Coordinates of C-alpha atoms in Angstrom, one line a residue:
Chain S
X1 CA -33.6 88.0 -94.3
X2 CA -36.3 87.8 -92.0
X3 CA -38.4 86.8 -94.6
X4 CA -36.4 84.0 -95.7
X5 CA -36.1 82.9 -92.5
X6 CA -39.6 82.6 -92.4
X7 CA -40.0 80.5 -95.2
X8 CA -37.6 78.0 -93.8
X9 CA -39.6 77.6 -90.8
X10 CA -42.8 76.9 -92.7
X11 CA -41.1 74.1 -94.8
X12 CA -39.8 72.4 -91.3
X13 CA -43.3 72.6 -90.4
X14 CA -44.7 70.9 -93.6
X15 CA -41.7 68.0 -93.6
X16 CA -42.3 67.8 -90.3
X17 CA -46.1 67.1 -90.7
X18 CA -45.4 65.2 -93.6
X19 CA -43.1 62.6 -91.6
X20 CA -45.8 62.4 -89.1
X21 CA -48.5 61.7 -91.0
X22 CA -45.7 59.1 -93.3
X23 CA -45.5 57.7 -89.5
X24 CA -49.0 57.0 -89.0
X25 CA -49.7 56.0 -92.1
X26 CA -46.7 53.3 -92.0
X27 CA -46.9 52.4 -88.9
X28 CA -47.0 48.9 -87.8
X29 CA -47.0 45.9 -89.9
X30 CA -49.4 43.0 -89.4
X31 CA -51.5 42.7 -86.2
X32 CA -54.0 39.8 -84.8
X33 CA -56.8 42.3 -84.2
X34 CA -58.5 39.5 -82.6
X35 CA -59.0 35.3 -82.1
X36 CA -62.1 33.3 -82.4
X37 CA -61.1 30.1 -80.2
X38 CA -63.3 27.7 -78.2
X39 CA -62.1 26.9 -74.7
X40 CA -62.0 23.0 -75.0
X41 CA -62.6 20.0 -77.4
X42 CA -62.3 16.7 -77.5
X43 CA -58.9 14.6 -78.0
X44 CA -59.1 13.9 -81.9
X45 CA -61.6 16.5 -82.6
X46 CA -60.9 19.2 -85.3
X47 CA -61.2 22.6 -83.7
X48 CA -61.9 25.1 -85.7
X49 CA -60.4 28.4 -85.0
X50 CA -60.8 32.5 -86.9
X51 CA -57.8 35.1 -86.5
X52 CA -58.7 38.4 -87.5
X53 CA -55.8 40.0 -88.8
X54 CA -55.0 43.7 -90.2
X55 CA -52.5 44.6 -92.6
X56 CA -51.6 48.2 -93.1
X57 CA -50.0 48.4 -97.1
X58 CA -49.0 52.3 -96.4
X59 CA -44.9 51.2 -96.3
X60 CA -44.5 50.4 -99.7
X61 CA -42.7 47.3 -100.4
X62 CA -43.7 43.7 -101.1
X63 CA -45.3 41.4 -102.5
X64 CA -45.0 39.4 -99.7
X65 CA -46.7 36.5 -98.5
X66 CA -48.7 36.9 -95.1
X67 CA -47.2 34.3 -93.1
X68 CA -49.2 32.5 -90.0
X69 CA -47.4 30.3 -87.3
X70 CA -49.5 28.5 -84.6
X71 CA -47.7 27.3 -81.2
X72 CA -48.9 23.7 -80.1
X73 CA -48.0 20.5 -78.1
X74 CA -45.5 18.3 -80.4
X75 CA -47.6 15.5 -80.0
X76 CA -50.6 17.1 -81.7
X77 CA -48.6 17.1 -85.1
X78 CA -50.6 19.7 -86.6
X79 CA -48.1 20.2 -89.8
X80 CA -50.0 17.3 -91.3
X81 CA -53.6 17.8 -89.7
X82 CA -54.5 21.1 -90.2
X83 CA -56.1 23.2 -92.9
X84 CA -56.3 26.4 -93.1
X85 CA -58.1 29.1 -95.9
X86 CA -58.2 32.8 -95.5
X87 CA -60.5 35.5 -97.0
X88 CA -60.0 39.2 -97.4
X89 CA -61.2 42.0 -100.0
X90 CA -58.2 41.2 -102.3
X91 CA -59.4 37.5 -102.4
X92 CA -59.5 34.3 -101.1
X93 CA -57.2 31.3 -100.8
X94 CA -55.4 29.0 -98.7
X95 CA -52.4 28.6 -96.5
X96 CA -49.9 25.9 -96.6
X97 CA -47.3 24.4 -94.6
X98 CA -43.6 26.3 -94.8
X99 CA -41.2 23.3 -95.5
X100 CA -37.8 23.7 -93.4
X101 CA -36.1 24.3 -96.6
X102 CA -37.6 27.4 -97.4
X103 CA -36.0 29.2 -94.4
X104 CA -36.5 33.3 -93.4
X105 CA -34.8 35.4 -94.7
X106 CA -34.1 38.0 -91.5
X107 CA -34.5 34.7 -89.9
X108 CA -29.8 34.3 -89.4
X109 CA -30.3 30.5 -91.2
X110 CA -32.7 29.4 -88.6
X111 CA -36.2 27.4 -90.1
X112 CA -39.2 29.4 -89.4
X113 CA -40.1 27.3 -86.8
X114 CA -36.6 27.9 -85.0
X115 CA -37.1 31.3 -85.4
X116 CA -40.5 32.0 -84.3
X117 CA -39.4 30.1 -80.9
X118 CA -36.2 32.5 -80.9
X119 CA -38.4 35.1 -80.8
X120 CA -41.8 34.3 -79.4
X121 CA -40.5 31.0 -76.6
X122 CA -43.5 29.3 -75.6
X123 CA -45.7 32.1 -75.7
X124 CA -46.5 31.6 -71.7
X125 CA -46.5 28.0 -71.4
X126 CA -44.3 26.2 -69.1
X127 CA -43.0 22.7 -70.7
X128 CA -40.9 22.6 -73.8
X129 CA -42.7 20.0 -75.5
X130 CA -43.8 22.7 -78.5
X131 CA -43.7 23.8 -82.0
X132 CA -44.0 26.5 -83.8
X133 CA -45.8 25.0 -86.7
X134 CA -45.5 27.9 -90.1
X135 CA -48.1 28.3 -92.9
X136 CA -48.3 30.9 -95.3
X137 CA -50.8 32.1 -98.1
X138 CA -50.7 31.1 -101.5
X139 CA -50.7 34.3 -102.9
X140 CA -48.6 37.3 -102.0
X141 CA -49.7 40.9 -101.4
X142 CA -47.9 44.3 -102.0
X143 CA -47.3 46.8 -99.4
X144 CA -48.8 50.0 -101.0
X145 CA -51.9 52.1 -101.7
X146 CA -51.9 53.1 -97.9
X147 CA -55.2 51.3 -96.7
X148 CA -55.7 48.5 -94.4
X149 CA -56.3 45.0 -95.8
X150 CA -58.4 43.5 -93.1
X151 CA -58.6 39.1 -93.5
X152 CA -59.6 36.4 -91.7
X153 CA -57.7 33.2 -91.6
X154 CA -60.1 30.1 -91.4
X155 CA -57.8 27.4 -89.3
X156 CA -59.1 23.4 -88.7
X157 CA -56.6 21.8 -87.0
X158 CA -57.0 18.6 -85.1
X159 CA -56.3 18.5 -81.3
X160 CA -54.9 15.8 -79.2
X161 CA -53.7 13.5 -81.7
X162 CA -51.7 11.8 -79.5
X163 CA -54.5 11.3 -76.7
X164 CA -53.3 12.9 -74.4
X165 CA -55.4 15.5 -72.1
X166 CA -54.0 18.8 -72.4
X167 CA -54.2 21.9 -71.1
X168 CA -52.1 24.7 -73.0
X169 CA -52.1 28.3 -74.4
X170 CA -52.8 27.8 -77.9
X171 CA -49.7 30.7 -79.3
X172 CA -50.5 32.4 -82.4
X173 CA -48.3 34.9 -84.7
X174 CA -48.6 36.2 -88.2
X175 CA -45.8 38.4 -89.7
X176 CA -44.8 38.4 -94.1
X177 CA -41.9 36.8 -96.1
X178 CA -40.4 40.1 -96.3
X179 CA -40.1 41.7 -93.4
X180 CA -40.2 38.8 -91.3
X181 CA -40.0 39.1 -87.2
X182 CA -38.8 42.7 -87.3
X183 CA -39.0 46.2 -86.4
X184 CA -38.0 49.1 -87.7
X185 CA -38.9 53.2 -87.6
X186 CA -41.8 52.5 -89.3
X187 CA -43.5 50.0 -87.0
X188 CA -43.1 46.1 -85.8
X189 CA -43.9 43.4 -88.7
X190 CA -45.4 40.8 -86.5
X191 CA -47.8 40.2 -84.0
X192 CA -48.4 37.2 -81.5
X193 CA -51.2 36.0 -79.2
X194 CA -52.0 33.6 -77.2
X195 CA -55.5 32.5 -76.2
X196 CA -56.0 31.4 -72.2
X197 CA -55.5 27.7 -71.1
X198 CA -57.2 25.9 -73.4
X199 CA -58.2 22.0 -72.4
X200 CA -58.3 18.9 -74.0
X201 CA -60.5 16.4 -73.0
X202 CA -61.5 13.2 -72.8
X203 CA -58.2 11.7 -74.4
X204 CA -56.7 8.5 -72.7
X205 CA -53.3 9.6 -71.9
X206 CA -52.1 11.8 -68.7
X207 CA -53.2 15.5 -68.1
X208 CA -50.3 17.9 -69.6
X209 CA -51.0 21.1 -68.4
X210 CA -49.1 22.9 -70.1
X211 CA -50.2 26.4 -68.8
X212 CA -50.0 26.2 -64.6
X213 CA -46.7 25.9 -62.4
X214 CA -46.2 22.2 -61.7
X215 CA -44.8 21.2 -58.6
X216 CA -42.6 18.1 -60.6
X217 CA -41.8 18.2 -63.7
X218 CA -40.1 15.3 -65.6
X219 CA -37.6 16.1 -68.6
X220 CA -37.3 15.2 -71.9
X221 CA -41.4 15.3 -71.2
X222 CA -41.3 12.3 -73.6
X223 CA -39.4 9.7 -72.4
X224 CA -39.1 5.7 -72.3
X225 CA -36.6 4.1 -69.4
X226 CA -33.8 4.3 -71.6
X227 CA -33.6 7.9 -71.5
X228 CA -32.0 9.8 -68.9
X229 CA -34.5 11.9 -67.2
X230 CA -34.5 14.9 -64.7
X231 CA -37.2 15.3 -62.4
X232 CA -37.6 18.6 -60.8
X233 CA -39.5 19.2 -57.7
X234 CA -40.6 22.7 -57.1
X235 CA -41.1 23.8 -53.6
X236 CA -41.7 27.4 -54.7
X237 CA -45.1 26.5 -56.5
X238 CA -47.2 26.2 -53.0
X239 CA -46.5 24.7 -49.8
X240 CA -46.1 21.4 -49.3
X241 CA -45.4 19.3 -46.0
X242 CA -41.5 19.0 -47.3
X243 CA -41.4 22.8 -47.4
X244 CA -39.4 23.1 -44.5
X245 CA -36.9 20.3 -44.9
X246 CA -33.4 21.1 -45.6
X247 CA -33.3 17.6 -48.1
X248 CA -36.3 16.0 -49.8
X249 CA -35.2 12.5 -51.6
X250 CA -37.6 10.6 -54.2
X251 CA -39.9 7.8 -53.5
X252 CA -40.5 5.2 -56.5
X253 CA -42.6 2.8 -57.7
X254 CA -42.2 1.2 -61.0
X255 CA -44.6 -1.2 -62.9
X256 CA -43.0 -3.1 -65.3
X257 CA -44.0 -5.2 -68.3
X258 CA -44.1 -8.3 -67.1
X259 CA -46.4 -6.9 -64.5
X260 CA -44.2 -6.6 -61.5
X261 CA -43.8 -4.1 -59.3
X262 CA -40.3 -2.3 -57.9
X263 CA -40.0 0.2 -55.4
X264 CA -37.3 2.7 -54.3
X265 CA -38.1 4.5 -51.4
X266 CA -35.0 4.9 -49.5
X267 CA -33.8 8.5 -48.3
X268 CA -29.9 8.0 -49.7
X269 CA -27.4 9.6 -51.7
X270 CA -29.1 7.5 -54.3
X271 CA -32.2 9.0 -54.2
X272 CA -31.2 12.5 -53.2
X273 CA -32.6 15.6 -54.6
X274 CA -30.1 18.7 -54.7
X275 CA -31.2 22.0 -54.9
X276 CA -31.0 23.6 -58.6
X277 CA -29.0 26.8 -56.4
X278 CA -28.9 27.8 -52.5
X279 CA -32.6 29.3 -52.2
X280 CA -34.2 28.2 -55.6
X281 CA -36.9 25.8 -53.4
X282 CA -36.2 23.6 -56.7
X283 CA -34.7 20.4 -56.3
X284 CA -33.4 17.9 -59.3
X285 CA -32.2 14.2 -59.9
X286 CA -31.5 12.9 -62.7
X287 CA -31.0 9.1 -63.2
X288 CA -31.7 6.3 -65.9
X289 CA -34.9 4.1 -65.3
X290 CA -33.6 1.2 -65.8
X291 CA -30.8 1.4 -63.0
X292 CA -32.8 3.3 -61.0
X293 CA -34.9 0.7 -60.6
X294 CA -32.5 -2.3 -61.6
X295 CA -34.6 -3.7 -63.9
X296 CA -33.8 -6.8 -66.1
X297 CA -32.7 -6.5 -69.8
X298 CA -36.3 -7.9 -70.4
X299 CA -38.2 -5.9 -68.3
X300 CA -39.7 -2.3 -69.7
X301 CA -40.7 -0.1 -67.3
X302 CA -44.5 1.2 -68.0
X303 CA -45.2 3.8 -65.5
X304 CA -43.7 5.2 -62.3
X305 CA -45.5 6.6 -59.8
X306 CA -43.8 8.8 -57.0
X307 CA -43.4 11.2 -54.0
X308 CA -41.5 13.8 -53.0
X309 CA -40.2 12.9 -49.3
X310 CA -38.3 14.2 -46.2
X311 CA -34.9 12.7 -45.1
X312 CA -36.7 11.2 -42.7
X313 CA -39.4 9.1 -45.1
X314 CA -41.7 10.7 -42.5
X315 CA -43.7 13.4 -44.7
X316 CA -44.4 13.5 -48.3
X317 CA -45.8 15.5 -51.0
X318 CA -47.4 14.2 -54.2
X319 CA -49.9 14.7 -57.2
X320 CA -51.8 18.3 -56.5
X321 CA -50.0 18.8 -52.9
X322 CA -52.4 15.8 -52.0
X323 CA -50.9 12.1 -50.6
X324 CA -52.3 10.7 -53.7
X325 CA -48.3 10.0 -56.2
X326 CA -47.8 11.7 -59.1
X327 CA -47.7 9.2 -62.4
X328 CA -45.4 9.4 -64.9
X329 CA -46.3 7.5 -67.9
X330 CA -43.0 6.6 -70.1
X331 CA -43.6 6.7 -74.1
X332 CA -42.9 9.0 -76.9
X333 CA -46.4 9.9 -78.3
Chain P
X1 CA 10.8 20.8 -153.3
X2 CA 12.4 17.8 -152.2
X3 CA 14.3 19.4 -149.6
X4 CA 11.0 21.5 -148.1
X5 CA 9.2 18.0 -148.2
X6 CA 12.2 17.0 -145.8
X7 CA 12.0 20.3 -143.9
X8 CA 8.5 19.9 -143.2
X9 CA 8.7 16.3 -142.6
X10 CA 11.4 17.5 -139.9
X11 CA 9.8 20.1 -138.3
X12 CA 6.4 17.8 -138.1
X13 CA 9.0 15.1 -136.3
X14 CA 10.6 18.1 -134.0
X15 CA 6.7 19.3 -133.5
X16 CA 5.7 16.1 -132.3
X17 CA 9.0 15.7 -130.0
X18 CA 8.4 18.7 -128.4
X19 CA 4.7 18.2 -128.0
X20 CA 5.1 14.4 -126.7
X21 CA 7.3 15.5 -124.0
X22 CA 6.0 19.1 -122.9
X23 CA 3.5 17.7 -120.1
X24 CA 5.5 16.0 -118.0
X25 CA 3.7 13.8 -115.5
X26 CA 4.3 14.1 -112.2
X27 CA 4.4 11.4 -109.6
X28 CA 2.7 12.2 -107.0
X29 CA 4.2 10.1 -103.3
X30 CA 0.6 8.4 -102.4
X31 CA -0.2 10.0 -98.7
X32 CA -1.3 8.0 -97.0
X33 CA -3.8 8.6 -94.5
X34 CA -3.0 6.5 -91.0
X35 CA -5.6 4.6 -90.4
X36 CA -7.8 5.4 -87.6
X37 CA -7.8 3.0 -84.6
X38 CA -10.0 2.9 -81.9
X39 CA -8.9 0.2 -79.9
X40 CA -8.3 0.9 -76.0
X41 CA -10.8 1.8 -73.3
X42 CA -12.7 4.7 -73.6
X43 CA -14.8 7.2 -71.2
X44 CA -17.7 10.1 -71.6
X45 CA -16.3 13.5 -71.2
X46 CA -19.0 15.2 -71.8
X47 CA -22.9 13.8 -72.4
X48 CA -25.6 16.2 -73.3
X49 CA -29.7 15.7 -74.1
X50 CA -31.3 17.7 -76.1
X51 CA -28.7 19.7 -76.1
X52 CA -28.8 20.0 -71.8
X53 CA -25.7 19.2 -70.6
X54 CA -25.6 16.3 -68.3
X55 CA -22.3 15.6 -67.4
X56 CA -22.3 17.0 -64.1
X57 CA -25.6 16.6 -63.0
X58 CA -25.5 12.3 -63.8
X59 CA -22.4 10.2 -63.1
X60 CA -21.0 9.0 -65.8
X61 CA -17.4 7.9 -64.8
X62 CA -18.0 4.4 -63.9
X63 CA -19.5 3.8 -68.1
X64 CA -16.6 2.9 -70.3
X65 CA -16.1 0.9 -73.8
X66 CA -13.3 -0.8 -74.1
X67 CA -12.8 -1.6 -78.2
X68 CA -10.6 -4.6 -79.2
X69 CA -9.6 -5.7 -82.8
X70 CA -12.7 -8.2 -82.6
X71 CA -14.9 -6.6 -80.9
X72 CA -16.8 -3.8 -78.0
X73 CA -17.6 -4.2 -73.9
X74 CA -19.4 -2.2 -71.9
X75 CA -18.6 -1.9 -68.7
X76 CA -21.1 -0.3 -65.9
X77 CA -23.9 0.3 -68.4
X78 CA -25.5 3.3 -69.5
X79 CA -27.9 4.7 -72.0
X80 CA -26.2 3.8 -75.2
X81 CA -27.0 2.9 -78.8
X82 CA -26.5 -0.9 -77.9
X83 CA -27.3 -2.5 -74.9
X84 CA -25.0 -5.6 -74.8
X85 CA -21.5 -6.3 -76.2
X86 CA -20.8 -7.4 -79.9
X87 CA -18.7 -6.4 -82.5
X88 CA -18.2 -2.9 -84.2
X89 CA -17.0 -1.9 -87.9
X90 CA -16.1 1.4 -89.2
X91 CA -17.1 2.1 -92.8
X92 CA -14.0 3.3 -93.7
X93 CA -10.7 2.5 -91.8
X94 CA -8.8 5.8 -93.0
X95 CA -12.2 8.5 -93.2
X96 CA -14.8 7.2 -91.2
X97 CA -17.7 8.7 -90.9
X98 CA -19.7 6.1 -89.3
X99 CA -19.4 3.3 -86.8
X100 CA -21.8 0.5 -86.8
X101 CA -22.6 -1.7 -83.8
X102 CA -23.2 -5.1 -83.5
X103 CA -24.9 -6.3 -80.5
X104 CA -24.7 -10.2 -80.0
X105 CA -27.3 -11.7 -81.3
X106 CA -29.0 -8.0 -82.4
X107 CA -29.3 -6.1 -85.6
X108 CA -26.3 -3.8 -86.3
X109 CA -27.0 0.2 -85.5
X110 CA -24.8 2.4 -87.0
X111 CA -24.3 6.1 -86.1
X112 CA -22.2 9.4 -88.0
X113 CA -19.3 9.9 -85.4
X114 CA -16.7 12.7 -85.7
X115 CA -12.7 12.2 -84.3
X116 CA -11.6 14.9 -83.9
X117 CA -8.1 15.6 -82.3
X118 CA -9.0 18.1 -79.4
X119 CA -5.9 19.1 -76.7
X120 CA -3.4 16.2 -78.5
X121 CA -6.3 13.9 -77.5
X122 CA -8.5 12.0 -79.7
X123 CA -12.1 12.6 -78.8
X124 CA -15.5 10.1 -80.5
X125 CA -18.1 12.1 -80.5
X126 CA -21.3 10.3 -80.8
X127 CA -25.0 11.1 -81.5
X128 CA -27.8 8.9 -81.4
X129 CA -31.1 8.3 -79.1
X130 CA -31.7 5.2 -76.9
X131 CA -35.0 5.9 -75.7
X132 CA -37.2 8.5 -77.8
X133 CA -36.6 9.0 -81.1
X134 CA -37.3 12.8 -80.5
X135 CA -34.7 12.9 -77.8
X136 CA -31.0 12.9 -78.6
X137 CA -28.1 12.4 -76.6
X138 CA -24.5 13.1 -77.9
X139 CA -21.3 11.7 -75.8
X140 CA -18.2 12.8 -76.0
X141 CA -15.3 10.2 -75.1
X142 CA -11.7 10.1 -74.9
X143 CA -9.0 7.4 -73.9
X144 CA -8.6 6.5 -70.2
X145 CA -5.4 6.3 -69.6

C-alpha cells in the first residue's frame, strides 16, 4: 500500500514537471524583442525602420501567417507608401497590406485595423487622428519543433505625406492569423510597442503633436468650416492666467478667402465655454464656423486663430501658455 | 381493339383533363405598399459626428426642413448635405432607399436614408459629410408637430 502510494506520488511529480517544462516551453506567442527607429525625418522622407521579433513554435499549431500592424497619423496614408520585407532562418519574403475583407478571425467581425485599436487604442498618443495600418507575410509558419524563430521585419514607410509636422509615438504590434490578439494558459499571442515621440520636420503644415497634453484641442482634428467642431480647453495641462476663473469664453479671429478678416471676441452665452463636469478644469464649445463667424455663402474660412479668455476679456491664455493665439488651420489632409 | 383504341384515347383525354386543371393559379390581391411621403416640416432629434453625439452639446432646434410636393427649405441653416433650397426626389416612392437633393442652381447629392417607424413616429435618418470627407455626421429627424 505504501508502496503504491509511492509510486503515485512520483508520477505527480513527473506530470507535474512535465507541465512545467510544456509551460515554458509554450509560453508566450510572438514578442517585439526590440525596434530600430530614428527619432525624426523629414516630411516626405522614407524612414526606414527594423523590428526584431521572436517567435516561440513550442505550442504546436499553425501555419499561420506572422502578422505586423504599425500605428500612424491618418494623414501619412502609409497603406499605400510603405514596403516592408522580413528575414529569418526559415527564409525571406515580404509583407503586404491586409485588405478590410480579409477580417480576423478572433477578431468578433471587426477589420484588423478595428481590432488592433479595440485592443491596443492609440498606443499613448493623445489625438484620434490614427490607424492601425495591418500587413502580414507572404508565407505562413507552423507552430512546432519547440525552438524560437528569431526575424527581422525590414519596414520603409514614408512620413508626413500630408505635410504636416508631427510629433507622435510611432505604435507597433505583431501577433499571427491564428491566434490573433489573444491569450491563453499557454502565453499571450501578440506584442505591441511604441517607440518615444517621434518628430517630423520641416513639413509646411501645423505642428500635431500627437504625444504631449495640449492645452486646446479641436475635434474632428480635420476639419473645414462646414463641420461642426468641439474645441476643448484644458486647464488641467498647466497653469494658465484663466486658471482661476470660474468661466473662460473663446476669442476668434477668422481669415477668410477673400482675404478678410472676422473677429468674435465677446465674453457671451455665445461664446461660452462649459465645463466637460464640476472639477474636470476642461472646458468645451462646440459651434459651426460658418455661423460662428457669419460668414457669406461665398466666403471659406482659411484659418482661425484664438484665445482662451476670462469673463471679463481681461486675461487670456493662448498657443504654449504664451499671449501668442493658437492657429487652427481648417482642411482635411 | 377498337374499343381499347377508344379506351386509351379516353383515358389520354381524362389524363390531360386532370392534368390541365390540377395547378390551379392563384390570384394573388396586389399589396400595395403606401407610398412613402415626406412632405411636412421636419427637425433633428438626434445629430452625431463620428459617431460623438452632438445633440446636446450644439443647438440644433432652431434647423428645420420643411418638404413640399415641389420642393425643400431650410430654415435656420446648419451643416447639411446642401446648403440652399431646391428640389428633392426619392428613387423609389414605395422603397426608398435614397433621397437626392437638388440645390438651385447646384448639382444633385444624393444620400442612403432609412425611415424607420420608431414610437408611432416616422424618423429620416440621414448620413452624409458636409465638410471632410473623413468626417460623418448622421441626423436623425422626425415631424414637428
Amino acid at each position: 500500500m505504501r508502496q503504491y502510494l509511492h509510486i503515485k506520488g512520483k508520477n505527480l511529480w513527473r506530470m507535474c514537471a512535465c507541465l512545467i517544462i510544456g509551460i515554458a516551453l509554450a509560453c508566450c506567442g510572438e514578442e517585439i524583442a526590440g525596434i530600430d527607429q530614428p527619432s525624426t525625418a523629414k516630411a516626405g522622407d522614407i524612414l526606414p525602420v527594423t523590428v526584431h521579433v521572436n517567435i516561440p513554435t513550442a505550442g504546436n499549431g499553425g501555419p499561420d501567417y506572422l502578422v505586423l500592424g504599425i500605428l500612424v497619423p491618418k494623414g501619412w496614408k502609409i497603406a499605400q507608401n510603405t514596403t516592408i520585407t522580413y528575414t529569418s532562418p526559415q527564409g525571406d519574403g515580404t509583407m503586404s497590406l491586409i485588405p478590410d475583407g480579409s477580417l480576423p478571425t478572433k477578431g468578433g467581425g471587426l477589420t484588423w485595423s478595428a481590432y488592433m485599436k479595440r485592443t491596443f487604442g492609440l498606443a499613448g498618443n493623445l489625438i484620434d487622428d490614427m490607424e492601425w495600418v495591418v500587413f502580414q507575410t507572404d508565407k505562413p509558419y507552423a507552430h512546432e519543433g519547440g525552438h524560437t524563430i528569431t526575424g527581422d521585419l525590414h519596414i520603409k514607410m514614408k512620413v508626413g505625406a500630408d505635410g504636416n509636422n508631427t510629433l507622435v509615438k510611432i505604435g507597433y504590434a505583431i501577433t499571427d492569423t491564428g491566434n490573433g490578439l489573444t491569450s491563453d494558459q499557454f502565453g499571450t499571442y501578440y506584442s505591441q510597442k511604441s517607440t518615444d515621440c517621434f518628430e517630423v520636420t520641416g513639413g509646411t503644415g501645423d505642428l500635431i503633436d500627437f504625444c504631449n497634453p495640449q492645452l486646446t484641442v479641436l475635434d474632428p482634428p480635420k476639419s473645414l468650416d462646414n463641420d461642426i467642431v468641439t474645441l476643448t480647453f484644458d486647464g488641467a495641462v498647466v497653469n494658465t492666467p484663466v486658471s482661476a476663473e470660474p468661466e473662460v469664453y473663446l476669442c476668434a479671429t477668422a481669415y477668410t478667402s477673400d482675404g478678410k478678416t472676422i473677429v468674435v471676441c465677446e465674453q457671451t452665452a455665445k461664446t461660452l465655454m462649459k465645463q466637460t463636469t464640476a472639477t474636470s478644469k476642461r472646458y468645451q464649445i462646440t459651434f459651426w464656423p460658418k455661423a460662428f463667424f457669419n460668414t457669406t455663402d461665398a466666403q471659406t474660412i482659411i484659418k482661425m486663430e484664438y484665445h482662451i479668455t476670462n469673463k471679463a476679456g481681461t486675461s487670456r491664455v493662448g498657443y504654449g501658455n504664451t499671449d501668442a493665439p493658437f492657429v487652427y488651420t481648417f482642411k482635411c489632409g | 381493339m377498337k374499343r381499347i383504341y377508344q379506351i386509351k384515347t379516353l383515358l389520354l383525354v381524362m389524363m390531360v383533363a386532370v392534368l390541365a386543371t390540377a395547378c390551379k393559379t392563384e390570384k394573388v390581391l396586389p399589396q400595395k405598399e403606401a407610398l412613402k411621403d415626406i412632405t411636412g416640416s421636419w427637425q433633428v432629434i438626434k445629430a452625431t459626428r463620428n459617431g460623438t453625439d452632438l445633440t446636446a452639446i450644439i443647438d440644433f432646434s432652431g434647423f428645420k426642413i420643411n418638404f413640399t410636393s415641389t420642393g425643400y427649405a431650410l430654415v435656420n441653416k446648419m451643416p447639411f448635405l446642401v446648403e440652399q433650397d431646391g428640389t428633392f426626389a426619392l428613387d423609389d416612392p414605395e422603397y426608398p432607399y435614397k433621397i437626392t437633393f437638388t440645390a438651385a442652381g447646384k448639382t444633385p447629392v444624393a444620400t442612403a436614408f432609412t425611415y424607420p417607424i420608431v414610437n408611432g413616429k416616422r424618423q429620416l435618418s440621414l448620413t452624409f459629410s458636409p465638410g471632410c470627407a473623413n468626417n460623418s455626421y448622421v441626423y436623425v429627424l422626425q415631424k414637428t408637430n
